[in-house]
Tab-separated table of C-alpha atoms in Angstrom:
chain	number	residue	atom	x	y	z
I	18	MET	CA	89.045	-202.768	136.307
I	19	THR	CA	90.760	-202.006	133.022
I	20	ARG	CA	87.885	-202.081	130.454
I	21	PRO	CA	85.019	-199.618	130.301
I	22	GLU	CA	82.507	-202.389	129.919
I	23	ASP	CA	83.586	-203.724	133.383
I	24	ILE	CA	82.247	-200.639	135.015
I	25	ALA	CA	78.661	-200.707	136.372
I	26	ARG	CA	76.332	-198.323	137.774
I	27	PRO	CA	77.137	-199.315	141.510
I	28	THR	CA	80.807	-198.615	140.909
I	29	LEU	CA	80.059	-195.096	139.635
I	30	GLU	CA	77.859	-194.450	142.650
I	31	ARG	CA	80.452	-195.666	145.028
I	32	TYR	CA	82.950	-193.145	143.282
I	33	GLN	CA	80.312	-190.449	143.743
I	34	ARG	CA	80.124	-191.276	147.538
I	35	HIS	CA	83.909	-191.315	147.786
I	36	LEU	CA	83.901	-187.714	146.386
I	37	PHE	CA	81.208	-186.728	148.679
I	38	LEU	CA	83.141	-188.138	151.829
I	39	LYS	CA	86.561	-187.017	150.700
I	40	ARG	CA	88.275	-184.323	152.621
I	41	GLU	CA	90.838	-181.800	151.851
I	42	LYS	CA	94.001	-181.434	153.909
I	43	ASN	CA	92.221	-178.730	156.027
I	44	GLY	CA	89.340	-181.056	156.676
I	45	ALA	CA	86.779	-179.467	154.453
I	46	PRO	CA	84.655	-181.404	152.023
I	47	LEU	CA	85.193	-181.158	148.351
I	48	SER	CA	82.978	-178.410	146.846
I	49	ALA	CA	80.023	-179.204	144.691
I	50	THR	CA	81.885	-177.723	141.771
I	51	THR	CA	84.970	-179.906	142.390
I	52	GLN	CA	82.743	-182.969	142.677
I	53	ALA	CA	80.961	-182.130	139.415
I	54	SER	CA	84.152	-181.587	137.603
I	55	ARG	CA	85.326	-185.136	138.511
I	56	VAL	CA	82.101	-186.725	137.423
I	57	THR	CA	81.218	-184.713	134.283
I	58	PRO	CA	84.153	-186.227	132.122
I	59	ILE	CA	82.937	-189.741	133.086
I	60	ARG	CA	79.522	-188.888	131.894
I	61	LYS	CA	80.844	-187.601	128.538
I	62	ARG	CA	83.199	-190.514	128.207
I	63	PHE	CA	80.416	-193.042	128.519
I	64	ARG	CA	78.167	-191.033	126.240
I	65	ARG	CA	80.732	-191.277	123.429
I	66	LEU	CA	81.339	-194.879	124.216
I	67	THR	CA	77.669	-195.651	123.847
I	68	ARG	CA	77.288	-193.776	120.780
I	69	ASN	CA	80.147	-195.528	119.153
I	70	ASN	CA	78.786	-198.928	120.356
I	71	ARG	CA	81.880	-199.523	122.455
I	72	VAL	CA	79.619	-200.444	125.433
I	73	LEU	CA	76.262	-201.936	125.389
I	74	TYR	CA	74.643	-199.650	127.871
I	75	ASN	CA	75.576	-196.374	129.578
I	76	PRO	CA	76.007	-196.816	133.256
I	77	ALA	CA	76.495	-193.059	133.724
I	78	ALA	CA	73.362	-192.081	131.809
I	79	ASP	CA	71.322	-191.064	134.887
I	80	LEU	CA	74.098	-190.186	137.111
I	81	ASP	CA	73.205	-186.960	138.990
I	82	LEU	CA	75.680	-184.216	139.356
I	83	PRO	CA	75.825	-182.460	142.815
I	84	LYS	CA	73.926	-179.216	142.726
I	85	VAL	CA	76.419	-176.469	142.500
I	86	GLU	CA	75.961	-173.262	144.560
I	87	GLU	CA	75.376	-170.281	142.465
I	88	ARG	CA	77.486	-167.661	144.002
I	89	LEU	CA	77.111	-164.075	142.979
I	90	PRO	CA	80.227	-161.809	142.723
I	91	LYS	CA	80.896	-159.667	145.882
I	92	HIS	CA	81.389	-156.521	143.802
I	93	VAL	CA	80.130	-155.241	140.495
I	94	LEU	CA	81.691	-152.126	139.337
I	95	THR	CA	79.674	-148.973	138.891
I	96	ILE	CA	79.996	-146.763	135.911
I	97	GLU	CA	82.146	-144.247	137.993
I	98	GLU	CA	84.380	-147.061	139.145
I	99	VAL	CA	84.921	-148.397	135.717
I	100	GLU	CA	85.751	-145.049	134.465
I	101	ARG	CA	88.444	-144.548	137.098
I	102	VAL	CA	90.048	-147.797	135.993
I	103	LEU	CA	89.864	-146.800	132.391
I	104	ASN	CA	91.434	-143.500	133.034
I	105	LEU	CA	94.377	-144.898	135.016
I	106	PRO	CA	96.822	-145.840	132.172
I	107	ASP	CA	99.239	-143.065	131.040
I	108	THR	CA	98.214	-142.474	127.364
I	109	THR	CA	101.271	-140.286	126.901
I	110	THR	CA	103.339	-143.556	126.759
I	111	ALA	CA	103.224	-146.541	124.321
I	112	LEU	CA	102.230	-149.020	126.969
I	113	GLY	CA	99.623	-146.741	128.377
I	114	VAL	CA	98.041	-146.444	124.978
I	115	ARG	CA	97.970	-150.289	124.671
I	116	ASP	CA	96.668	-150.755	128.214
I	117	ARG	CA	93.860	-148.232	127.700
I	118	ALA	CA	92.841	-149.900	124.333
I	119	MET	CA	92.590	-153.354	126.088
I	120	LEU	CA	90.524	-152.049	129.150
I	121	GLU	CA	88.194	-150.145	126.731
I	122	THR	CA	87.732	-153.187	124.637
I	123	LEU	CA	86.954	-155.404	127.734
I	124	TYR	CA	84.339	-152.937	129.033
I	125	SER	CA	82.836	-152.238	125.576
I	126	THR	CA	82.384	-155.668	124.472
I	127	GLY	CA	82.405	-157.858	127.633
I	128	ILE	CA	84.660	-160.427	126.055
I	129	ARG	CA	86.547	-163.121	128.027
I	130	ARG	CA	90.272	-162.917	128.778
I	131	MET	CA	90.973	-165.742	126.379
I	132	GLU	CA	89.110	-163.885	123.655
I	133	ILE	CA	90.844	-160.649	124.024
I	134	ILE	CA	94.270	-162.433	124.130
I	135	GLY	CA	93.311	-164.215	120.843
I	136	LEU	CA	92.113	-161.093	118.868
I	137	LEU	CA	94.015	-160.644	115.539
I	138	GLN	CA	94.394	-157.397	113.700
I	139	ARG	CA	91.836	-158.453	110.988
I	140	ASP	CA	89.259	-159.009	113.709
I	141	VAL	CA	88.601	-155.358	114.309
I	142	ASP	CA	86.337	-153.782	111.488
I	143	CYS	CA	86.618	-150.012	111.951
I	144	ASP	CA	84.136	-149.427	109.210
I	145	ARG	CA	81.418	-151.591	110.616
I	146	GLY	CA	82.289	-151.003	114.253
I	147	THR	CA	82.700	-154.767	115.089
I	148	LEU	CA	84.847	-157.370	116.498
I	149	MET	CA	85.094	-160.950	115.240
I	150	ILE	CA	85.638	-163.445	118.042
I	151	ARG	CA	87.076	-166.558	116.616
I	152	GLN	CA	86.908	-169.995	118.364
I	153	GLY	CA	85.696	-168.457	121.789
I	154	LYS	CA	84.435	-170.556	124.605
I	155	GLY	CA	82.814	-173.676	123.265
I	156	LYS	CA	84.738	-173.274	119.907
I	157	LYS	CA	82.114	-170.802	118.674
I	158	ASN	CA	82.673	-167.693	116.429
I	159	ARG	CA	80.568	-164.566	116.906
I	160	MET	CA	80.597	-161.076	115.697
I	161	ILE	CA	79.819	-158.336	118.290
I	162	PRO	CA	79.792	-154.536	118.332
I	163	ILE	CA	82.354	-152.283	119.835
I	164	ASP	CA	81.604	-148.711	120.600
I	165	ASP	CA	83.218	-145.709	119.053
I	166	ARG	CA	85.266	-144.687	122.103
I	167	ALA	CA	86.829	-148.096	122.374
I	168	LEU	CA	87.327	-148.374	118.643
I	169	ALA	CA	89.237	-145.192	118.494
I	170	ARG	CA	91.557	-146.393	121.310
I	171	VAL	CA	92.194	-149.595	119.715
I	172	ALA	CA	92.698	-147.923	116.208
I	173	ARG	CA	95.378	-145.650	117.870
I	174	TYR	CA	97.194	-148.367	119.496
I	175	ARG	CA	97.137	-150.427	116.253
I	176	ASP	CA	98.500	-147.534	114.006
I	177	GLU	CA	100.809	-145.943	116.550
I	178	VAL	CA	102.053	-148.439	119.050
I	179	ARG	CA	101.750	-151.939	117.811
I	180	PRO	CA	104.380	-151.520	115.043
I	181	GLU	CA	106.824	-150.755	117.642
I	182	LEU	CA	106.034	-153.794	119.744
I	183	ALA	CA	106.159	-156.340	116.783
I	184	ILE	CA	109.790	-156.974	117.064
I	185	ALA	CA	109.409	-160.783	117.005
I	186	GLY	CA	107.883	-162.758	114.356
I	187	ASP	CA	104.610	-161.053	113.476
I	188	ASP	CA	101.643	-163.511	113.832
I	189	SER	CA	99.070	-160.632	113.518
I	190	THR	CA	97.921	-160.840	117.237
I	191	LEU	CA	96.359	-157.544	118.008
I	192	PHE	CA	97.645	-156.949	121.547
I	193	LEU	CA	101.326	-157.592	122.201
I	194	THR	CA	103.801	-157.513	125.107
I	195	VAL	CA	106.801	-155.497	125.264
I	196	THR	CA	108.692	-158.589	123.814
I	197	GLY	CA	106.364	-158.643	120.876
I	198	GLN	CA	104.520	-161.771	121.883
I	199	ALA	CA	100.854	-162.377	122.710
I	200	PHE	CA	99.825	-162.050	126.264
I	201	SER	CA	99.725	-165.059	128.546
I	202	ASP	CA	96.743	-165.650	130.701
I	203	ASN	CA	98.595	-164.580	133.768
I	204	ARG	CA	100.164	-161.577	132.275
I	205	MET	CA	96.887	-160.215	131.004
I	206	THR	CA	95.257	-160.876	134.446
I	207	GLN	CA	98.068	-159.071	136.234
I	208	MET	CA	97.897	-156.038	133.903
I	209	VAL	CA	94.108	-155.515	134.544
I	210	ARG	CA	94.439	-156.394	138.242
I	211	ASN	CA	97.121	-153.755	138.708
I	212	CYS	CA	94.894	-151.187	137.113
I	213	VAL	CA	91.966	-151.984	139.370
I	214	ARG	CA	94.064	-151.987	142.447
I	215	ALA	CA	95.691	-148.703	141.425
I	216	ALA	CA	92.057	-147.219	140.949
I	217	GLY	CA	91.319	-147.876	144.607
I	218	GLN	CA	89.112	-150.933	144.069
I	219	GLY	CA	91.335	-153.467	145.957
I	220	ASN	CA	91.797	-157.052	145.060
I	221	ILE	CA	88.425	-157.749	143.670
I	222	GLY	CA	89.135	-159.318	140.455
I	223	SER	CA	90.448	-158.742	136.889
I	224	CYS	CA	89.236	-159.157	133.371
I	225	HIS	CA	85.832	-160.725	134.229
I	226	LEU	CA	84.960	-157.520	136.230
I	227	PHE	CA	84.393	-155.573	133.122
I	228	ARG	CA	82.128	-158.572	131.671
I	229	HIS	CA	80.101	-158.351	134.685
I	230	ALA	CA	79.914	-154.535	134.744
I	231	MET	CA	78.966	-154.180	131.041
I	232	ALA	CA	76.199	-157.014	131.176
I	233	THR	CA	74.855	-155.594	134.488
I	234	GLN	CA	74.760	-151.880	133.312
I	235	MET	CA	73.173	-152.756	130.025
I	236	LEU	CA	70.502	-154.771	131.814
I	237	GLU	CA	69.846	-152.102	134.085
I	238	ASN	CA	69.332	-149.731	131.106
I	239	ARG	CA	66.684	-152.308	129.938
I	240	ALA	CA	68.501	-154.139	127.273
I	241	ASP	CA	66.816	-157.220	126.109
I	242	VAL	CA	68.553	-160.208	127.724
I	243	ARG	CA	68.673	-161.886	124.412
I	244	PHE	CA	71.063	-159.271	123.061
I	245	ILE	CA	73.247	-159.334	126.247
I	246	GLN	CA	73.510	-163.201	125.705
I	247	ALA	CA	74.726	-162.611	122.215
I	248	MET	CA	77.301	-160.148	123.319
I	249	LEU	CA	78.531	-162.518	125.866
I	250	GLY	CA	78.607	-165.644	123.685
I	251	HIS	CA	76.421	-167.565	126.009
I	252	ALA	CA	73.831	-170.390	125.512
I	253	ASP	CA	70.364	-169.347	126.434
I	254	ILE	CA	70.444	-168.194	130.121
I	255	LYS	CA	69.806	-171.137	132.541
I	256	THR	CA	69.463	-173.664	129.710
I	257	THR	CA	71.865	-176.110	128.248
I	258	GLN	CA	70.809	-176.106	124.591
I	259	VAL	CA	69.239	-173.978	121.763
I	260	TYR	CA	71.041	-170.773	121.029
I	261	THR	CA	69.086	-167.573	120.537
I	262	ARG	CA	70.429	-165.775	117.514
I	263	VAL	CA	70.083	-162.148	116.608
I	264	SER	CA	71.443	-160.205	113.636
I	265	ILE	CA	74.532	-158.087	114.018
I	266	ARG	CA	72.602	-154.993	112.885
I	267	ALA	CA	70.041	-155.432	115.687
I	268	LEU	CA	72.870	-156.361	118.080
I	269	LYS	CA	74.663	-152.939	117.155
I	270	ASP	CA	71.531	-151.072	117.744
I	271	THR	CA	70.922	-152.358	121.169
I	272	HIS	CA	74.520	-151.939	122.085
I	273	SER	CA	74.235	-148.371	121.060
I	274	ALA	CA	71.067	-147.739	122.923
I	275	THR	CA	72.011	-149.493	126.250
I	276	HIS	CA	75.699	-149.541	126.764
I	277	PRO	CA	76.718	-147.026	129.529
I	278	ALA	CA	79.386	-145.449	127.454
I	279	ARG	CA	76.567	-144.263	125.044
I	280	LEU	CA	74.555	-141.200	125.717
I	281	THR	CA	71.356	-142.684	124.147
I	282	ARG	CA	69.045	-144.687	126.363
I	283	ALA	CA	66.208	-146.850	125.020
I	284	THR	CA	63.399	-149.131	126.344
I	285	LEU	CA	63.634	-152.414	124.521
I	286	ARG	CA	61.139	-154.424	126.492
I	287	PRO	CA	57.356	-154.126	126.794
I	288	GLU	CA	56.283	-152.337	129.939
I	289	ASP	CA	53.905	-155.208	131.070
I	290	GLU	CA	56.873	-157.690	131.055
I	291	PRO	CA	59.230	-157.248	133.957
I	292	PRO	CA	63.039	-157.258	132.697
I	293	PRO	CA	65.311	-159.869	134.235
I	294	THR	CA	67.043	-158.889	137.383
I	295	VAL	CA	70.693	-158.227	137.739
I	296	ALA	CA	70.964	-161.350	139.907
I	297	ASP	CA	69.517	-163.359	137.135
I	298	LEU	CA	72.324	-162.302	134.685
I	299	LEU	CA	75.093	-162.544	137.232
I	300	GLU	CA	73.931	-166.160	138.089
I	301	ALA	CA	74.207	-166.919	134.474
I	302	LEU	CA	77.687	-165.362	134.134
I	303	ASP	CA	79.212	-167.247	136.962
I	304	ALA	CA	77.571	-170.434	135.884
I	305	GLU	CA	78.617	-170.161	132.287
I	306	ALA	CA	81.696	-172.430	132.185
I	307	GLN	CA	79.789	-175.433	133.617
I	308	VAL	CA	76.610	-174.711	131.563
I	309	GLU	CA	78.516	-174.211	128.245
I	310	GLY	CA	80.508	-177.345	128.857
I	311	GLU	CA	77.435	-179.457	129.310
I	312	THR	CA	75.808	-177.715	126.246
I	313	GLU	CA	78.786	-178.493	124.065
I	314	GLU	CA	78.546	-182.266	124.916
I	315	TRP	CA	74.866	-182.606	124.495
I	316	GLY	CA	74.926	-180.713	121.329
I	317	GLU	CA	77.462	-183.303	119.943
I	318	PHE	CA	75.274	-186.057	121.259
I	319	THR	CA	71.965	-185.096	119.907
I	320	GLY	CA	72.857	-183.221	116.839
I	321	VAL	CA	71.473	-179.842	116.015
I	322	VAL	CA	68.691	-178.935	118.364
I	323	LYS	CA	65.864	-176.835	116.976
I	324	MET	CA	62.874	-175.319	118.444
I	325	ALA	CA	59.647	-177.080	117.839
I	326	PRO	CA	57.065	-175.293	115.709
I	327	CYS	CA	55.238	-172.677	117.695
I	328	VAL	CA	51.493	-172.508	117.806
I	329	THR	CA	50.627	-169.525	120.068
I	330	GLU	CA	52.007	-166.144	120.982
I	331	PHE	CA	52.240	-164.639	124.308
I	332	ARG	CA	53.372	-161.030	124.977
I	333	GLY	CA	54.594	-160.941	121.297
I	334	ARG	CA	56.850	-164.068	121.720
I	335	LYS	CA	56.085	-167.383	120.085
I	336	MET	CA	55.169	-170.162	122.396
I	337	GLY	CA	54.593	-173.965	122.158
I	338	THR	CA	58.105	-175.369	122.554
I	339	SER	CA	57.994	-179.182	122.724
I	340	TYR	CA	58.502	-180.691	126.221
I	341	GLU	CA	60.614	-183.373	124.552
I	342	LYS	CA	62.840	-180.933	122.499
I	343	ASP	CA	63.737	-178.453	125.208
I	344	VAL	CA	62.340	-178.973	128.741
I	345	VAL	CA	63.873	-175.713	130.044
I	346	ALA	CA	62.189	-173.464	127.371
I	347	TRP	CA	59.185	-175.400	127.773
I	348	ALA	CA	59.221	-174.646	131.660
I	349	ASN	CA	59.626	-171.075	131.056
I	350	GLU	CA	56.762	-170.860	128.703
I	351	GLN	CA	54.547	-172.855	131.117
I	352	ALA	CA	55.383	-170.456	133.916
I	353	ALA	CA	54.579	-167.408	131.841
I	354	LEU	CA	51.252	-169.003	130.888
I	355	LEU	CA	50.444	-169.553	134.597
I	356	ARG	CA	51.283	-166.038	135.712
I	357	ALA	CA	49.048	-164.735	132.831
I	358	GLY	CA	46.112	-167.053	133.874
I	359	LYS	CA	46.071	-168.758	130.622
I	360	PHE	CA	45.306	-172.111	132.039
I	361	SER	CA	43.561	-173.662	128.839
I	362	ALA	CA	47.074	-173.460	127.071
I	363	LEU	CA	48.927	-175.270	129.713
I	364	ASP	CA	50.628	-178.708	129.129
I	365	ILE	CA	48.904	-180.198	132.229
I	366	GLU	CA	50.043	-183.816	131.792
I	367	HIS	CA	53.803	-182.806	131.729
I	368	ILE	CA	53.416	-180.155	134.350
I	369	ALA	CA	52.082	-182.952	136.678
I	370	GLU	CA	54.984	-185.115	135.837
I	371	GLU	CA	57.482	-182.417	136.547
I	372	ILE	CA	55.965	-181.675	139.989
I	373	GLU	CA	56.074	-185.420	140.863
I	374	ASP	CA	59.789	-185.468	139.862
I	375	VAL	CA	60.398	-182.529	142.305
I	376	GLY	CA	59.045	-184.699	145.076
I	377	LYS	CA	61.056	-187.612	143.968
I	378	SER	CA	64.242	-185.507	143.836
I	379	GLU	CA	63.612	-184.298	147.371
I	380	ARG	CA	63.047	-187.751	148.830
I	381	ARG	CA	66.308	-189.030	146.978
I	382	GLU	CA	68.256	-186.229	148.656
I	383	LEU	CA	66.756	-187.216	152.101
I	384	ALA	CA	67.547	-190.930	151.627
I	385	SER	CA	71.147	-190.220	150.245
I	386	ARG	CA	72.058	-187.915	153.232
I	387	MET	CA	70.501	-190.281	155.888
I	388	ALA	CA	72.485	-193.264	154.309
I	389	VAL	CA	75.778	-191.415	154.603
I	390	LEU	CA	74.889	-190.401	158.211
I	391	LEU	CA	73.978	-194.040	159.185
I	392	ALA	CA	77.103	-195.305	157.475
I	393	HIS	CA	79.315	-193.042	159.445
I	394	LEU	CA	77.595	-194.104	162.622
I	395	LEU	CA	78.422	-197.630	161.844
I	396	LYS	CA	81.931	-196.751	161.301
I	397	TRP	CA	82.126	-194.894	164.490
I	398	GLN	CA	80.661	-197.853	166.368
I	399	TYR	CA	82.651	-200.714	164.658
I	400	GLN	CA	86.007	-198.822	163.972
I	401	ALA	CA	86.467	-197.141	167.341
I	402	ASP	CA	90.176	-197.125	166.887
I	403	ARG	CA	89.889	-194.921	163.811
I	404	LYS	CA	87.574	-192.330	165.065
I	405	GLY	CA	88.669	-188.828	164.137
I	406	ALA	CA	87.591	-185.216	163.524
I	407	SER	CA	86.773	-185.918	159.860
I	408	TRP	CA	84.091	-188.501	160.810
I	409	ARG	CA	82.604	-186.249	163.549
I	410	ALA	CA	82.544	-183.458	160.981
I	411	THR	CA	80.732	-185.551	158.395
I	412	ILE	CA	78.051	-186.611	161.079
I	413	ARG	CA	77.562	-183.223	162.224
I	414	GLU	CA	77.225	-181.793	158.659
I	415	GLN	CA	74.754	-184.505	157.582
I	416	ARG	CA	72.651	-183.885	160.635
I	417	ARG	CA	72.627	-180.140	160.040
I	418	ALA	CA	71.732	-180.607	156.331
I	419	LEU	CA	69.012	-183.160	157.089
I	420	ALA	CA	67.549	-180.925	159.746
I	421	GLU	CA	67.396	-178.050	157.345
I	422	HIS	CA	65.990	-180.244	154.575
I	423	LEU	CA	63.116	-181.428	156.845
I	424	LEU	CA	62.449	-177.845	158.043
I	425	GLU	CA	62.049	-176.774	154.365
I	426	THR	CA	60.023	-179.741	153.459
I	427	PRO	CA	58.090	-181.007	156.487
I	428	SER	CA	56.104	-183.598	154.611
I	429	LEU	CA	59.363	-185.575	154.284
I	430	LYS	CA	59.157	-186.440	157.940
I	431	ARG	CA	56.713	-189.165	157.073
I	432	SER	CA	59.565	-191.077	155.511
I	433	LEU	CA	61.485	-191.369	158.872
I	434	THR	CA	58.685	-193.712	160.006
I	435	ASP	CA	58.048	-195.606	156.841
I	436	GLU	CA	59.478	-199.155	157.288
I	437	HIS	CA	60.060	-199.587	153.605
I	438	TRP	CA	61.970	-196.383	153.263
I	439	ILE	CA	63.954	-197.195	156.373
I	440	ARG	CA	64.975	-200.710	155.114
I	441	LYS	CA	66.139	-199.286	151.710
I	442	THR	CA	68.134	-196.515	153.338
I	443	TRP	CA	69.660	-198.946	155.882
I	444	ALA	CA	70.622	-201.275	153.012
I	445	ASP	CA	72.374	-198.407	151.323
I	446	ALA	CA	74.141	-197.284	154.474
I	447	LYS	CA	75.349	-200.893	155.031
I	448	SER	CA	76.805	-201.176	151.528
I	449	GLN	CA	78.700	-197.896	152.078
I	450	ALA	CA	80.144	-199.060	155.342
I	451	ILE	CA	81.087	-202.446	154.105
I	452	ALA	CA	82.898	-200.706	151.021
I	453	GLU	CA	84.779	-198.379	153.259
I	454	THR	CA	85.602	-200.582	156.184
I	455	ASP	CA	86.041	-204.072	154.527
I	456	LEU	CA	83.821	-205.357	157.419
I	457	ASP	CA	80.653	-207.332	157.047
I	458	VAL	CA	79.521	-207.590	160.576
I	459	PHE	CA	76.869	-205.026	160.618
I	460	PRO	CA	73.116	-205.877	161.720
I	461	ASP	CA	70.469	-206.587	159.139
I	462	ALA	CA	68.117	-204.092	160.575
I	463	CYS	CA	68.951	-200.565	161.663
I	464	PRO	CA	69.644	-200.556	165.443
I	465	TRP	CA	68.630	-196.967	165.998
I	466	SER	CA	65.472	-194.987	165.216
I	467	MET	CA	65.745	-192.201	162.720
I	468	GLU	CA	65.069	-189.693	165.442
I	469	GLN	CA	67.953	-191.176	167.473
I	470	ALA	CA	70.318	-190.974	164.410
I	471	LEU	CA	69.422	-187.222	163.836
I	472	ASP	CA	69.960	-186.461	167.510
I	473	GLU	CA	73.153	-184.046	167.696
I	474	GLY	CA	74.218	-185.620	171.046
I	475	PHE	CA	73.936	-189.176	169.964
I	476	LEU	CA	77.068	-191.266	169.114
I	477	PRO	CA	76.877	-195.039	169.222
I	478	ASP	CA	79.251	-196.715	171.766
């Protein structure tokens, strides 16, 4: 196929199955993140082609991405651990002054590696106590506070050390290497990692450690999650659209009141509303790259997304987001109303639709995994000369996942005896087997019961 219009939905589904079944050199399957990274550009490409009338329909419109496991970091630095790292550079030397300024900036602001590398001298406003982040992740600008301690370190570096380092053509980059150039990604990572290791923390990470630490500690000090989002430059946590904006004045006040480098502590959230957990925030931090990538594309596709007019208030927060405009914000509001017992305000019709969709999604996953299992059993039987550890591993993994799925959702067991479901699943399994073997000799009906296919000791002769 050489033209986009030649690609149909079945072709994309076969590609997804190929990714699902593909194995690394060590025999391990591709991670969900890797699979998603291969499929996401295809979805974006077809979205643009459809918008520009290059293709009549979008075959990737409803193409599901694999669920990416949300992994929390193994270690989040405590305040004491952060201070040990910050105190490590020798500030009697020029490079020690520079390194301390960079570490303080990372911790005070929580900015990303690419953002600290890209800082210019004019981005630091000592009078206002702010940093301007230009073209951060997602090509978005934002202004954020920087505390007095970090600002003093940066000012000393800029006034005393930077002029000595600016031996090459000066492009106004704030932090320079000994050769007068901007830091590369690897060089910045290595500098921070060396400090972390020397402080006795081991090989646990680099620049992002300070981002996690700042966000976690501010949240533990009861900062409103909206302000932390603004500091981090995130889209709304666990959503892919609608940015929550706050003023720089309010953001500075919150930063002063909740950052661990400050002495002041303030409660910014009503007592009757439990604050987000540290795990909630860390999940969002680890998922930010994928979330913001999707947000960027959808923002381009749909135009500017605005919140629908709000008609009620709950816990001082306006409610009434349209289901069609922002389903995630709508879901959060409905959950809050349910917990508060405000049943008359619920959007019952759409809640029912969402609950039904959950059931459909679970059934689709069951059918998809069963089809992969059956296809491999067919390959095992009809291509005996090609049997190998990879096929056996896939069969074992699908059986394990199916058993776990059925254990978590017992009502799905009814599908295993549903003739219509079995026929559809078998047809899908045959299609996979034919595509992967170039054989067309498989029986029209499944020769095994679903119970037999799930039996760990069963392999067809």
